[in-house]
CSV table of C-alpha atoms in Angstrom, one decimal:
chain,number,residue,atom,x,y,z
B,894,MET,CA,24.4,-77.9,44.2
B,895,THR,CA,21.6,-77.6,41.6
B,896,LEU,CA,21.5,-75.2,38.6
B,897,THR,CA,18.3,-74.0,37.4
B,898,ALA,CA,17.6,-72.3,34.1
B,899,PRO,CA,16.3,-68.8,34.2
B,900,GLU,CA,12.8,-68.4,33.6
B,901,THR,CA,11.8,-66.9,30.4
B,902,PRO,CA,9.3,-64.1,30.4
B,903,ALA,CA,5.8,-64.6,29.2
B,904,PRO,CA,5.3,-63.0,25.6
B,905,PRO,CA,3.4,-59.6,26.1
B,906,LYS,CA,-0.5,-60.1,25.5
B,907,PRO,CA,-1.4,-58.4,22.1
B,908,ALA,CA,-2.9,-55.0,22.6
B,909,ALA,CA,-6.7,-54.7,22.2
B,910,PRO,CA,-7.6,-53.0,18.9
B,911,PRO,CA,-8.9,-49.6,19.5
B,912,ARG,CA,-12.6,-49.4,19.5
B,913,ARG,CA,-14.1,-47.7,16.7
B,914,PRO,CA,-16.5,-44.8,17.6
B,915,GLY,CA,-20.0,-45.4,16.9
B,916,PRO,CA,-22.1,-43.6,14.1
B,917,ALA,CA,-23.5,-41.0,16.6
B,918,ARG,CA,-19.9,-40.1,17.7
B,919,ARG,CA,-18.5,-40.0,14.2
B,920,THR,CA,-21.4,-37.8,13.2
B,921,TRP,CA,-20.8,-35.5,16.1
B,922,GLN,CA,-17.1,-35.1,15.4
B,923,LYS,CA,-18.0,-34.0,11.8
B,924,VAL,CA,-20.8,-31.7,12.8
B,925,SER,CA,-19.3,-30.2,16.0
B,926,PRO,CA,-17.0,-27.8,14.5
B,927,TYR,CA,-19.9,-26.1,12.7
B,928,ALA,CA,-22.0,-26.1,15.7
B,929,TYR,CA,-19.3,-24.2,17.4
B,930,ILE,CA,-19.3,-21.3,15.0
B,931,THR,CA,-23.1,-21.3,14.2
B,932,PRO,CA,-24.0,-18.8,16.8
B,933,PHE,CA,-21.6,-16.2,15.3
B,934,PHE,CA,-23.0,-16.7,11.8
B,935,THR,CA,-26.5,-16.7,12.9
B,936,LEU,CA,-26.1,-13.2,14.7
B,937,PHE,CA,-24.3,-12.1,11.6
B,938,ALA,CA,-26.9,-13.2,9.2
B,939,ALA,CA,-29.7,-11.6,11.4
B,940,PHE,CA,-28.0,-8.3,12.1
B,941,GLY,CA,-25.4,-8.2,9.3
B,942,LEU,CA,-26.5,-9.8,6.3
B,943,PHE,CA,-30.2,-9.5,6.5
B,944,PRO,CA,-30.2,-5.7,7.0
B,945,LEU,CA,-27.8,-5.5,4.0
B,946,ILE,CA,-29.9,-7.3,1.5
B,947,TYR,CA,-33.2,-5.6,2.8
B,948,THR,CA,-31.6,-2.3,2.4
B,949,ALA,CA,-30.7,-3.1,-1.3
B,950,PHE,CA,-34.4,-4.3,-1.6
B,951,VAL,CA,-35.8,-1.1,-0.3
B,952,SER,CA,-33.3,1.0,-2.5
B,953,LEU,CA,-35.5,0.0,-5.3
B,954,TYR,CA,-38.8,1.2,-4.0
B,955,ARG,CA,-40.3,4.6,-3.0
B,956,VAL,CA,-40.8,4.3,0.7
B,957,GLU,CA,-41.8,7.1,2.9
B,958,LEU,CA,-41.0,7.1,6.6
B,959,GLN,CA,-44.7,8.0,7.5
B,960,THR,CA,-46.0,4.9,5.5
B,961,PRO,CA,-43.4,2.4,5.4
B,962,GLY,CA,-46.0,-0.3,4.2
B,963,ASP,CA,-46.8,1.6,0.9
B,964,MET,CA,-43.9,0.5,-1.6
B,965,GLU,CA,-43.9,1.7,-5.2
B,966,TRP,CA,-41.5,0.3,-7.5
B,967,ARG,CA,-38.8,2.7,-8.9
B,968,GLY,CA,-36.1,0.4,-10.0
B,969,LEU,CA,-33.0,2.4,-10.1
B,970,GLY,CA,-34.8,5.6,-10.1
B,971,ASN,CA,-33.5,6.5,-6.5
B,972,TYR,CA,-30.1,6.1,-7.7
B,973,THR,CA,-30.6,8.2,-10.6
B,974,ALA,CA,-32.2,11.0,-8.4
B,975,LEU,CA,-29.3,10.6,-6.1
B,976,PHE,CA,-26.7,11.2,-8.7
B,977,GLY,CA,-28.9,14.2,-10.0
B,978,ASP,CA,-28.7,16.0,-6.5
B,979,GLU,CA,-26.1,18.4,-6.2
B,980,TYR,CA,-26.1,18.0,-2.5
B,981,PHE,CA,-25.0,14.4,-2.9
B,982,TRP,CA,-22.0,15.5,-4.8
B,983,VAL,CA,-21.3,18.1,-2.0
B,984,SER,CA,-21.5,15.7,0.7
B,985,LEU,CA,-19.3,13.2,-1.2
B,986,ARG,CA,-16.5,15.9,-1.7
B,987,ASN,CA,-16.9,16.8,1.9
B,988,THR,CA,-16.4,13.3,2.9
B,989,PHE,CA,-13.3,13.0,0.9
B,990,THR,CA,-11.9,16.4,2.1
B,991,ILE,CA,-12.6,15.7,5.7
B,992,GLY,CA,-11.2,12.1,5.5
B,993,VAL,CA,-8.0,13.4,4.1
B,994,LEU,CA,-7.7,16.1,6.8
B,995,SER,CA,-8.4,13.9,9.6
B,996,THR,CA,-6.6,10.4,8.4
B,997,VAL,CA,-3.3,11.9,7.2
B,998,PRO,CA,-2.4,13.9,10.3
B,999,GLN,CA,-3.9,11.3,12.6
B,1000,LEU,CA,-1.9,8.3,11.4
B,1001,VAL,CA,1.5,10.4,11.2
B,1002,MET,CA,1.0,11.6,14.7
B,1003,ALA,CA,0.0,8.3,15.8
B,1004,LEU,CA,3.1,6.7,14.2
B,1005,GLY,CA,5.5,9.4,15.8
B,1006,LEU,CA,3.7,8.9,19.1
B,1007,ALA,CA,4.1,5.1,19.1
B,1008,HIS,CA,7.8,5.5,18.3
B,1009,LEU,CA,8.2,7.6,21.5
B,1010,LEU,CA,6.3,5.1,23.6
B,1011,ASN,CA,8.3,2.3,22.3
B,1012,TYR,CA,11.3,3.8,24.3
B,1013,ARG,CA,12.1,2.8,27.7
B,1014,MET,CA,11.1,5.8,29.9
B,1015,ARG,CA,9.5,6.4,33.3
B,1016,GLY,CA,5.7,6.1,33.6
B,1017,ARG,CA,5.3,4.5,30.1
B,1018,THR,CA,2.7,2.4,31.3
B,1019,PHE,CA,0.8,5.4,32.5
B,1020,LEU,CA,1.4,7.3,29.1
B,1021,ARG,CA,0.2,4.2,27.0
B,1022,THR,CA,-3.0,4.1,29.1
B,1023,ALA,CA,-3.6,8.0,28.9
B,1024,VAL,CA,-3.4,8.1,25.1
B,1025,LEU,CA,-6.6,5.8,25.0
B,1026,LEU,CA,-8.6,8.1,27.0
B,1027,PRO,CA,-9.8,10.2,24.2
B,1028,TYR,CA,-10.8,7.1,22.5
B,1029,ALA,CA,-13.0,6.2,25.5
B,1030,THR,CA,-14.6,9.3,25.7
B,1031,SER,CA,-18.0,9.7,24.4
B,1032,VAL,CA,-18.2,11.1,20.9
B,1033,ALA,CA,-21.0,13.5,22.1
B,1034,ALA,CA,-19.2,14.7,25.0
B,1035,ALA,CA,-16.0,15.3,23.0
B,1036,THR,CA,-17.8,17.1,20.2
B,1037,LEU,CA,-19.5,19.3,22.5
B,1038,VAL,CA,-16.5,20.2,24.2
B,1039,PHE,CA,-14.8,21.3,20.9
B,1040,ALA,CA,-17.7,23.2,19.7
B,1041,GLN,CA,-17.2,25.4,22.4
B,1042,LEU,CA,-13.5,25.6,21.7
B,1043,PHE,CA,-14.1,26.5,18.2
B,1044,GLY,CA,-16.8,29.1,19.2
B,1045,ARG,CA,-16.6,32.2,16.9
B,1046,ASP,CA,-17.1,34.9,19.8
B,1047,PHE,CA,-16.0,33.2,23.0
B,1048,GLY,CA,-14.2,30.1,21.9
B,1049,LEU,CA,-10.5,29.4,23.2
B,1050,ILE,CA,-9.2,28.9,19.8
B,1051,ASN,CA,-10.1,32.3,18.6
B,1052,TYR,CA,-8.9,33.7,21.7
B,1053,ALA,CA,-5.6,32.1,21.4
B,1054,LEU,CA,-5.5,33.2,17.6
B,1055,GLY,CA,-6.1,36.8,18.9
B,1056,LEU,CA,-3.0,36.7,21.2
B,1057,VAL,CA,-0.8,36.4,18.1
B,1058,GLY,CA,-2.6,38.8,16.1
B,1059,ILE,CA,-4.9,36.7,13.9
B,1060,ASP,CA,-8.7,37.7,13.4
B,1061,PRO,CA,-11.4,35.3,14.7
B,1062,VAL,CA,-12.3,32.7,12.8
B,1063,ASP,CA,-15.9,31.5,11.9
B,1064,TRP,CA,-15.3,27.9,12.4
B,1065,GLN,CA,-18.9,26.7,12.1
B,1066,ASN,CA,-19.8,28.5,8.9
B,1067,GLY,CA,-16.6,28.6,6.7
B,1068,THR,CA,-16.2,25.8,4.4
B,1069,VAL,CA,-12.4,25.0,5.1
B,1070,ALA,CA,-12.6,26.2,8.6
B,1071,SER,CA,-15.6,24.1,9.6
B,1072,GLN,CA,-13.9,21.0,8.0
B,1073,ILE,CA,-10.8,21.7,10.0
B,1074,ALA,CA,-12.8,21.7,13.2
B,1075,VAL,CA,-14.5,18.4,12.4
B,1076,SER,CA,-11.3,16.9,11.3
B,1077,THR,CA,-9.7,18.0,14.8
B,1078,VAL,CA,-12.3,16.2,16.9
B,1079,VAL,CA,-11.7,13.0,14.6
B,1080,ILE,CA,-7.9,13.3,15.2
B,1081,TRP,CA,-8.1,13.9,19.0
B,1082,ARG,CA,-10.3,10.9,19.5
B,1083,TRP,CA,-8.5,8.4,17.3
B,1084,THR,CA,-4.8,9.3,17.4
B,1085,GLY,CA,-4.1,7.4,20.7
B,1086,TYR,CA,-6.2,4.3,19.4
B,1087,ASN,CA,-3.9,3.8,16.3
B,1088,ALA,CA,-0.7,4.9,18.3
B,1089,LEU,CA,-1.3,1.8,20.5
B,1090,ILE,CA,-1.7,-0.4,17.4
B,1091,TYR,CA,1.5,0.8,15.8
B,1092,LEU,CA,3.1,0.2,19.3
B,1093,ALA,CA,2.0,-3.5,19.2
B,1094,GLY,CA,3.5,-3.8,15.8
B,1095,MET,CA,6.8,-2.4,16.7
B,1096,GLN,CA,7.1,-4.6,19.7
B,1097,SER,CA,6.7,-7.5,17.3
B,1098,ILE,CA,9.8,-6.4,15.1
B,1099,PRO,CA,13.0,-8.5,16.2
B,1100,ASP,CA,15.4,-6.6,18.4
B,1101,GLU,CA,18.2,-8.3,16.3
B,1102,LEU,CA,17.2,-6.1,13.3
B,1103,TYR,CA,18.0,-3.0,15.3
B,1104,GLU,CA,21.1,-4.4,16.6
B,1105,ALA,CA,22.4,-5.3,13.2
B,1106,ALA,CA,21.4,-1.8,12.0
B,1107,ALA,CA,23.2,-0.1,15.1
B,1108,MET,CA,26.4,-2.3,14.3
B,1109,ASP,CA,26.3,-0.9,10.5
B,1110,GLY,CA,26.4,2.6,11.9
B,1111,ALA,CA,22.6,3.4,11.4
B,1112,SER,CA,21.4,6.4,13.3
B,1113,ARG,CA,17.8,6.5,15.0
B,1114,TRP,CA,16.2,8.0,12.2
B,1115,ARG,CA,17.7,5.5,9.8
B,1116,GLN,CA,16.6,2.6,11.8
B,1117,PHE,CA,13.0,4.1,11.9
B,1118,PHE,CA,12.8,4.5,8.0
B,1119,HIS,CA,14.7,1.2,7.2
B,1120,VAL,CA,13.6,-1.2,9.8
B,1121,THR,CA,10.5,0.2,11.7
B,1122,LEU,CA,8.8,1.2,8.7
B,1123,PRO,CA,9.3,-1.8,6.5
B,1124,GLY,CA,8.2,-4.2,9.6
B,1125,LEU,CA,5.0,-1.8,10.4
B,1126,ARG,CA,3.9,-2.1,6.6
B,1127,PRO,CA,1.0,-4.6,7.2
B,1128,THR,CA,0.0,-2.6,10.6
B,1129,ILE,CA,0.0,0.7,8.6
B,1130,LEU,CA,-2.2,-0.8,5.5
B,1131,PHE,CA,-4.6,-2.1,8.4
B,1132,THR,CA,-5.0,1.4,10.0
B,1133,VAL,CA,-5.2,3.1,6.6
B,1134,ILE,CA,-8.2,0.7,5.7
B,1135,VAL,CA,-10.0,1.2,9.1
B,1136,SER,CA,-9.3,5.1,8.9
B,1137,THR,CA,-10.7,5.1,5.5
B,1138,ILE,CA,-13.8,3.0,6.5
B,1139,GLY,CA,-14.5,5.4,9.5
B,1140,ALA,CA,-13.9,8.5,7.5
B,1141,THR,CA,-16.5,7.3,4.9
B,1142,GLN,CA,-19.2,6.7,7.5
B,1143,LEU,CA,-18.4,9.9,9.7
B,1144,PHE,CA,-21.7,11.0,11.3
B,1145,GLY,CA,-21.5,12.0,15.0
B,1146,GLU,CA,-18.7,14.7,14.8
B,1147,PRO,CA,-20.4,16.7,12.0
B,1148,LEU,CA,-23.7,16.3,13.4
B,1149,LEU,CA,-23.1,17.4,17.0
B,1150,LEU,CA,-20.6,20.2,16.0
B,1151,GLU,CA,-23.6,22.6,15.4
B,1152,GLY,CA,-26.6,20.4,15.9
B,1153,SER,CA,-27.7,20.6,12.1
B,1154,ILE,CA,-28.4,17.6,9.9
B,1155,SER,CA,-27.6,19.8,6.8
B,1156,GLY,CA,-24.0,20.1,7.8
B,1157,GLY,CA,-24.2,23.9,8.1
B,1158,ILE,CA,-25.9,26.7,6.3
B,1159,SER,CA,-24.4,25.8,3.1
B,1160,HIS,CA,-23.9,22.1,3.7
B,1161,GLN,CA,-20.3,22.8,4.2
B,1162,TYR,CA,-19.4,20.1,6.3
B,1163,GLN,CA,-22.2,17.7,5.4
B,1164,THR,CA,-20.9,14.0,5.0
B,1165,LEU,CA,-22.5,11.3,3.3
B,1166,GLY,CA,-23.8,9.7,6.8
B,1167,LEU,CA,-25.4,13.2,7.4
B,1168,TYR,CA,-26.7,13.2,3.9
B,1169,MET,CA,-28.4,9.9,4.4
B,1170,TYR,CA,-29.7,10.8,7.9
B,1171,GLU,CA,-31.2,14.0,6.2
B,1172,GLN,CA,-33.0,12.2,3.4
B,1173,GLY,CA,-34.4,9.4,5.7
B,1174,TRP,CA,-35.4,11.2,8.7
B,1175,GLY,CA,-35.5,14.8,7.8
B,1176,PHE,CA,-37.3,14.3,4.3
B,1177,PHE,CA,-38.6,10.7,5.2
B,1178,HIS,CA,-37.3,9.4,2.0
B,1179,LEU,CA,-36.4,6.1,3.2
B,1180,GLY,CA,-35.8,4.5,-0.4
B,1181,ARG,CA,-33.4,7.2,-1.3
B,1182,ALA,CA,-31.5,6.8,2.2
B,1183,ALA,CA,-31.3,3.1,1.6
B,1184,ALA,CA,-29.8,4.0,-1.9
B,1185,ILE,CA,-27.3,6.2,-0.1
B,1186,ALA,CA,-26.4,3.6,2.2
B,1187,TRP,CA,-25.6,1.0,-0.8
B,1188,VAL,CA,-23.6,3.8,-2.5
B,1189,MET,CA,-21.6,4.2,0.7
B,1190,PHE,CA,-21.0,0.5,1.0
B,1191,LEU,CA,-19.8,0.2,-2.4
B,1192,LEU,CA,-17.7,3.2,-2.2
B,1193,ILE,CA,-16.1,1.6,0.9
B,1194,VAL,CA,-15.4,-1.7,-1.1
B,1195,VAL,CA,-13.8,0.4,-4.0
B,1196,LEU,CA,-11.6,2.3,-1.5
B,1197,VAL,CA,-10.4,-0.7,0.5
B,1198,GLY,CA,-9.8,-2.5,-2.8
B,1199,VAL,CA,-7.7,0.3,-4.0
B,1200,ASN,CA,-5.6,0.4,-1.0
B,1201,ALA,CA,-5.1,-3.3,-0.9
B,1202,LEU,CA,-3.9,-3.1,-4.5
B,1203,ILE,CA,-1.6,-0.5,-4.1
B,1204,ALA,CA,0.0,-2.3,-1.3
B,1205,ARG,CA,0.2,-5.5,-3.0
B,1206,ARG,CA,1.9,-3.8,-5.9
B,1207,ARG,CA,4.3,-2.0,-3.8
B,1208,SER,CA,5.3,-5.3,-2.1
B,1209,ARG,CA,5.9,-7.0,-5.4
B,1210,LYS,CA,8.0,-4.3,-6.5
B,1211,GLU,CA,10.0,-4.5,-3.1
B,1212,ALA,CA,10.2,-8.2,-3.5
B,1213,GLY,CA,11.7,-8.1,-7.1
B,1214,ARG,CA,14.6,-5.9,-6.1
């Protein structure tokens, strides 16, 4: 019997070194991320940044709609004339009051509606879809319907008020009444949209927090105030900022309520958007309209900055507790 030694395995071949990419490939790896985002920045520069800069340029000249090629240097003359116009301050005040009348009830109602839709109920998918229908409705169609509802002589709102003994209200000529009518259209269109945003934020809150609060004996209301609202703080800040921007740019609803670019007989519900349209396409002063556009832009920046500053200070105070 012959014994043979076991065969020793051959040593593994050394792995080949990885091939280094060529110069063209290395260049493409560096440039490709920028190439992917180039279309967005190209469109933004063409339709966002350039109009903004050109509007600032036009606001420094006297430009008329009939002769847009004839530009006369005015410097800050359009801005000084703007701040000396009483109707500018009227439209600024109207924009603020209509913004408050529409934004505060809208967000409060949206928060309550989202809280109800967050419960397990029958047909909640249908209800979540239904609350978005006003947002999908054309602003022109919605405003024309509400203009009929708020009619002075044959409007359904005044008819309902008459049933409870209240005299008819002139919704289109009264200052407060007309602003309430415009705000009602805004509330009807945007409440469901904000409710779905709040609902998405509520569903991102961990269930363990609610279970812990229930074990501690917290009621539904206490859970809402101490669990839901703190968890929704970033979402609420987002909706406040977006609603503030929308209120500052409000245009379609007040324009279509009566069909007048002056915002009523005494400019009682003329917003900054309507005032800009009146100056540019009613009085043909494109330079002054551009100045109004830049004032609106700066106003939005200030309001957004104030909202962000208040939210940051509030979060710091709560973090220091």
